[in-house]
Short mmCIF file of C-alpha atoms and ligand atoms in Angstrom, two decimals:
data_model
loop_
_atom_site.label_atom_id
_atom_site.label_comp_id
_atom_site.label_asym_id
_atom_site.label_seq_id
_atom_site.Cartn_x
_atom_site.Cartn_y
_atom_site.Cartn_z
CA MET A 1 210.49 89.00 72.92
CA LYS A 2 209.41 85.69 74.09
CA PHE A 3 206.48 85.15 75.86
CA LEU A 4 205.04 86.91 78.90
CA PHE A 5 205.77 83.99 81.50
CA SER A 6 208.15 82.10 79.64
CA PHE A 7 209.92 78.45 80.35
CA THR A 8 212.14 78.33 77.83
CA THR A 9 215.48 77.63 78.80
CA MET A 10 219.19 77.79 76.98
CA GLU A 11 218.32 81.22 74.95
CA LYS A 12 220.12 83.72 75.05
CA ASN A 13 217.21 87.21 75.83
CA THR A 14 218.41 89.89 73.64
CA SER A 15 216.48 92.74 74.26
CA VAL A 16 216.47 93.88 78.15
CA LEU A 17 212.75 93.63 77.92
CA ASP A 18 212.72 89.89 77.09
CA ALA A 19 215.63 89.87 79.84
CA ILE A 20 213.38 91.40 82.75
CA ASN A 21 210.65 89.12 82.07
CA TYR A 22 212.87 85.94 81.18
CA ARG A 23 214.13 86.06 85.27
CA ARG A 24 211.67 84.52 88.06
CA SER A 25 212.83 83.53 91.17
CA VAL A 26 214.20 80.28 90.22
CA ARG A 27 212.85 77.58 93.64
CA ALA A 28 214.07 74.52 91.81
CA TYR A 29 217.14 73.65 89.24
CA GLN A 30 218.26 71.55 86.80
CA LYS A 31 220.92 68.35 88.38
CA ASN A 32 222.59 68.00 85.79
CA GLU A 33 222.63 71.51 83.45
CA GLU A 34 226.45 72.89 84.64
CA ILE A 35 226.68 76.71 83.66
CA ASP A 36 229.98 79.08 82.26
CA ALA A 37 231.51 79.86 86.23
CA GLU A 38 232.94 82.67 83.58
CA ILE A 39 229.65 83.64 82.52
CA VAL A 40 228.30 83.97 85.95
CA LYS A 41 231.71 85.86 86.31
CA LYS A 42 231.36 88.46 82.80
CA CYS A 43 227.81 89.23 85.05
CA ILE A 44 228.65 90.55 88.08
CA GLN A 45 231.43 92.15 86.01
CA GLN A 46 228.63 93.96 84.92
CA ALA A 47 226.19 93.88 88.75
CA THR A 48 229.91 96.39 89.32
CA LEU A 49 228.33 98.87 86.47
CA ALA A 50 225.16 99.05 88.30
CA PRO A 51 224.55 102.62 88.88
CA ASN A 52 225.83 103.64 93.14
CA SER A 53 225.29 106.47 95.48
CA SER A 54 228.92 108.51 95.63
CA ASN A 55 230.51 106.06 92.92
CA MET A 56 231.52 104.63 96.59
CA GLN A 57 231.28 100.83 94.91
CA LEU A 58 231.25 100.18 99.37
CA TRP A 59 230.29 95.94 97.82
CA GLU A 60 232.00 93.33 97.27
CA PHE A 61 231.08 89.68 94.65
CA HIS A 62 231.81 86.53 96.17
CA HIS A 63 231.77 83.56 94.31
CA ILE A 64 231.63 80.82 95.26
CA THR A 65 231.31 77.12 92.59
CA SER A 66 233.36 75.34 95.54
CA ASP A 67 231.10 72.52 96.30
CA ALA A 68 232.55 72.58 100.01
CA ILE A 69 231.61 75.84 100.30
CA LEU A 70 228.21 75.66 97.62
CA LYS A 71 227.08 72.68 101.15
CA LYS A 72 228.45 75.19 103.62
CA LEU A 73 226.22 78.15 102.36
CA THR A 74 223.22 76.40 101.65
CA VAL A 75 223.23 75.52 106.06
CA ALA A 76 223.17 78.66 106.00
CA CYS A 77 220.87 79.99 103.44
CA LEU A 78 218.40 77.74 106.17
CA GLY A 79 218.08 74.20 103.96
CA GLN A 80 216.11 76.34 101.10
CA SER A 81 215.85 74.37 98.03
CA ALA A 82 216.78 77.94 96.36
CA ALA A 83 220.26 77.18 97.75
CA ALA A 84 220.66 72.82 97.82
CA THR A 85 220.11 72.87 94.34
CA ALA A 86 221.85 75.38 93.06
CA LYS A 87 225.08 75.15 91.05
CA GLN A 88 226.68 78.33 92.21
CA LEU A 89 226.12 80.59 94.48
CA VAL A 90 227.06 84.87 94.15
CA VAL A 91 226.64 87.19 97.67
CA VAL A 92 226.12 90.24 97.59
CA VAL A 93 228.35 92.18 99.78
CA VAL A 94 228.40 95.25 101.69
CA ARG A 95 231.23 96.72 102.28
CA LYS A 96 230.45 100.50 104.59
CA ASP A 97 233.29 99.94 106.86
CA LEU A 98 236.10 100.37 103.25
CA TRP A 99 234.60 104.18 103.13
CA LYS A 100 238.26 105.80 103.23
CA GLN A 101 239.58 103.58 100.68
CA ARG A 102 237.23 104.05 98.02
CA ALA A 103 236.80 108.02 98.58
CA LYS A 104 240.25 107.47 97.70
CA ALA A 105 240.11 105.27 94.61
CA ASN A 106 238.11 107.90 93.72
CA LEU A 107 239.99 110.83 94.12
CA THR A 108 243.05 109.55 92.91
CA HIS A 109 240.02 108.70 89.68
CA LEU A 110 240.16 112.90 89.28
CA ASN A 111 243.67 113.72 90.41
CA ASN A 112 244.46 111.56 86.85
CA LEU A 113 241.69 113.04 85.54
CA PHE A 114 242.42 116.57 85.47
CA GLY A 115 245.92 116.20 85.79
CA GLN A 116 248.45 118.39 88.37
CA LYS A 117 248.81 121.50 88.31
CA PRO A 118 248.72 124.76 90.43
CA LYS A 119 245.62 124.77 93.13
CA ASP A 120 243.53 128.23 91.40
CA SER A 121 243.71 125.93 88.05
CA TYR A 122 241.58 124.21 88.87
CA SER A 123 237.60 124.56 87.64
CA PRO A 124 234.40 125.80 90.01
CA ARG A 125 233.21 122.12 88.07
CA GLU A 126 236.79 120.26 89.27
CA LYS A 127 237.36 121.57 92.78
CA PHE A 128 233.63 120.65 93.48
CA ALA A 129 234.69 116.98 93.10
CA LEU A 130 237.43 116.38 94.75
CA ASN A 131 236.09 118.24 97.18
CA TYR A 132 233.20 116.09 97.70
CA TYR A 133 235.76 113.22 98.33
CA LYS A 134 238.10 114.77 100.18
CA LYS A 135 235.61 116.88 102.54
CA LEU A 136 231.95 115.90 101.53
CA MET A 137 232.01 111.63 101.72
CA PRO A 138 234.59 112.03 104.79
CA PHE A 139 232.37 114.38 106.08
CA VAL A 140 228.98 111.92 105.93
CA TYR A 141 230.52 108.41 106.19
CA SER A 142 233.07 109.24 109.83
CA ASP A 143 231.23 108.00 113.21
CA PHE A 144 232.33 107.13 115.92
CA LEU A 145 229.73 104.89 118.09
CA GLY A 146 227.29 106.42 115.96
CA ILE A 147 227.66 109.17 118.12
CA PHE A 148 229.40 111.86 115.53
CA GLY A 149 226.24 110.07 112.88
CA TYR A 150 223.63 111.56 115.91
CA ILE A 151 225.20 114.95 116.31
CA LYS A 152 225.64 115.63 111.93
CA TYR A 153 222.12 114.32 112.33
CA PHE A 154 220.98 116.99 114.86
CA ILE A 155 222.52 120.07 112.47
CA SER A 156 220.78 118.98 109.41
CA TRP A 157 217.54 118.95 111.55
CA ILE A 158 218.66 122.79 112.29
CA THR A 159 220.18 123.29 108.47
CA GLY A 160 216.10 121.64 106.85
CA LEU A 161 213.96 124.39 109.06
CA PHE A 162 215.44 126.96 106.90
CA LYS A 163 216.39 124.92 103.43
CA PRO A 164 216.20 121.88 101.78
CA THR A 165 219.02 119.78 103.38
CA TYR A 166 220.43 116.12 102.96
CA ARG A 167 219.40 114.09 106.27
CA GLN A 168 221.18 110.69 105.42
CA ILE A 169 222.78 110.91 107.95
CA ARG A 170 223.29 109.00 110.60
CA ASN A 171 224.77 105.62 110.69
CA SER A 172 220.98 102.99 110.34
CA ASP A 173 220.98 106.33 107.05
CA LEU A 174 224.20 105.12 104.75
CA ARG A 175 224.03 101.85 106.40
CA ILE A 176 220.47 101.21 104.16
CA VAL A 177 221.83 104.01 100.53
CA ALA A 178 224.91 101.52 101.03
CA HIS A 179 222.35 98.70 101.08
CA LYS A 180 220.31 100.06 98.75
CA SER A 181 223.18 100.10 95.81
CA ALA A 182 224.43 96.83 96.59
CA GLY A 183 220.44 95.77 96.23
CA LEU A 184 220.74 97.21 92.80
CA ALA A 185 223.84 96.32 91.72
CA ALA A 186 222.24 92.43 92.45
CA GLN A 187 219.36 93.21 90.59
CA THR A 188 221.74 94.09 87.67
CA PHE A 189 223.80 90.49 88.03
CA MET A 190 220.11 88.95 87.88
CA LEU A 191 219.03 90.08 84.32
CA SER A 192 222.52 89.95 82.96
CA MET A 193 221.77 86.16 84.20
CA ALA A 194 218.29 86.00 82.13
CA GLU A 195 220.18 87.72 78.92
CA GLN A 196 222.62 84.81 78.91
CA GLY A 197 220.01 82.16 80.03
CA TYR A 198 220.43 81.85 83.51
CA ASP A 199 218.94 81.66 86.03
CA THR A 200 218.41 83.09 89.78
CA CYS A 201 216.54 83.66 93.41
CA PRO A 202 218.33 86.41 95.81
CA MET A 203 217.76 84.74 98.78
CA GLU A 204 217.87 86.94 102.25
CA GLY A 205 215.76 84.27 104.07
CA SER A 206 219.57 83.40 105.82
CA ASP A 207 221.91 83.24 108.32
CA SER A 208 224.11 86.85 108.17
CA ILE A 209 226.07 86.01 110.52
CA ARG A 210 226.38 82.49 109.48
CA ILE A 211 227.30 83.81 106.27
CA LYS A 212 230.22 85.61 107.07
CA LYS A 213 231.90 83.14 109.11
CA ILE A 214 231.95 80.53 105.98
CA LEU A 215 233.39 83.36 103.94
CA ASN A 216 235.97 84.68 106.49
CA LEU A 217 234.15 88.44 105.91
CA PRO A 218 235.02 91.46 108.39
CA SER A 219 232.44 92.86 111.12
CA GLY A 220 231.71 95.95 108.84
CA SER A 221 230.67 93.09 106.49
CA GLU A 222 226.51 93.10 105.94
CA ILE A 223 225.15 90.67 103.46
CA ASN A 224 222.66 92.50 101.13
CA MET A 225 221.59 89.35 99.66
CA THR A 226 222.38 85.27 98.30
CA ILE A 227 221.61 84.79 95.18
CA SER A 228 221.79 81.50 93.87
CA CYS A 229 222.41 80.50 90.35
CA GLY A 230 221.81 77.67 88.06
CA MET A 231 219.37 75.92 84.30
CA ARG A 232 215.57 76.34 85.68
CA LYS A 233 213.38 73.28 86.32
CA PRO A 234 209.95 73.98 85.04
CA GLU A 235 208.51 73.30 88.57
CA GLY A 236 211.10 75.51 90.26
CA VAL A 237 208.98 78.87 89.22
CA TYR A 238 206.70 79.33 91.48
CA GLY A 239 203.60 80.07 89.12
CA GLU A 240 203.09 82.47 86.73
CA ARG A 241 204.00 86.00 88.52
CA PHE A 242 201.71 87.79 91.09
CA ARG A 243 202.00 91.61 90.44
CA ILE A 244 199.61 94.42 93.08
CA PRO A 245 197.07 95.80 89.66
CA PHE A 246 199.66 98.35 88.59
CA ASP A 247 197.56 101.68 89.31
CA GLU A 248 197.27 100.62 92.53
CA VAL A 249 200.57 101.61 92.55
CA TYR A 250 201.92 104.06 90.21
CA LYS A 251 201.13 107.64 90.77
CA HIS A 252 201.29 110.46 87.83
CA TRP A 253 201.50 114.01 89.85
C1 FMN B 1 216.08 91.06 99.21
C2 FMN B 1 214.62 89.65 98.32
C3 FMN B 1 214.90 88.53 98.97
C4 FMN B 1 214.28 87.63 98.68
N1 FMN B 1 214.58 86.13 99.43
C5 FMN B 1 213.86 85.17 99.01
C6 FMN B 1 214.51 84.00 100.05
O1 FMN B 1 215.49 84.20 100.64
N2 FMN B 1 213.74 82.62 99.40
C7 FMN B 1 213.12 82.86 98.66
O2 FMN B 1 212.86 82.03 97.79
N3 FMN B 1 212.41 83.98 97.83
C8 FMN B 1 213.41 85.20 98.23
N4 FMN B 1 213.04 86.07 97.62
C9 FMN B 1 212.26 86.14 96.13
C10 FMN B 1 211.25 86.75 96.45
O3 FMN B 1 210.20 85.91 97.14
C11 FMN B 1 210.60 86.68 94.60
O4 FMN B 1 210.91 88.37 94.03
C12 FMN B 1 209.27 87.41 94.77
O5 FMN B 1 208.71 86.91 94.71
C13 FMN B 1 208.74 87.98 93.21
O6 FMN B 1 208.91 86.71 91.73
P1 FMN B 1 209.84 86.85 91.02
O7 FMN B 1 211.39 87.64 91.10
O8 FMN B 1 209.54 85.94 90.36
O9 FMN B 1 209.51 87.97 90.27
C14 FMN B 1 213.54 87.26 97.38
C15 FMN B 1 213.47 88.63 96.97
C16 FMN B 1 213.90 89.66 97.25
C17 FMN B 1 214.59 91.45 95.89
#
């Protein structure tokens, strides 16, 4: 295992713990050290293996290597040095608007898995899985100007008086649901990059409307975060990690 607050570069981190310790938010990258776009792409592919709500995969990963777009995105990232010195950028985008396509993809996958057969020969587990994407996901995700969401929320609130009930049903709840999953994918990406000895910095300090415009994203999409990538300069890591004492955040029941 490497030293806990290692500043070394280029070495691969061979365990998850090594990658966790190695990953730091890097605000200045080496100018003369390139990173391999194919490896970054592989790390993005690994990010898509992150756990995500209902396996709806309401995300997209925009991998930017073009100098012209990097420049524009740096401005949209408020000129932060983490963006300005980056060799590549990855924008994690939430695509809640794609819920119908994603539910359908899951349904197609399940139909292929279970095979075509008479309705009554599906097992209870198979029926549950099919109904999950055929009925439950449309119920949860469909909305009209937020109104249907509030009606569903009211129904779940009443039901919740009598039994444990799923309550994350308003548009604002579902945005959080989608951003949680995208955040897990972002972290999976950053750890995969750390495994390769590559560096990253997650950024939310940005103008999301401008980023959407630059990447031609539809209005229903949302920027989760922009992740800069490169090889760290030692001074690009702002000192040793600070964390609140573990006892203050660890609650054992
Ligand atoms: C969602 C999110 C947004 C962040 N936005 C920024 C940012 O805009 N600029 C920046 O320099 N760092 C940003 N950071 C990095 C944090 O400041 C950093 O993770 C934190 O200080 C802990 O340091 P470490 O990542 O080196 O452990 C962000 C981190 C997260 C998770």
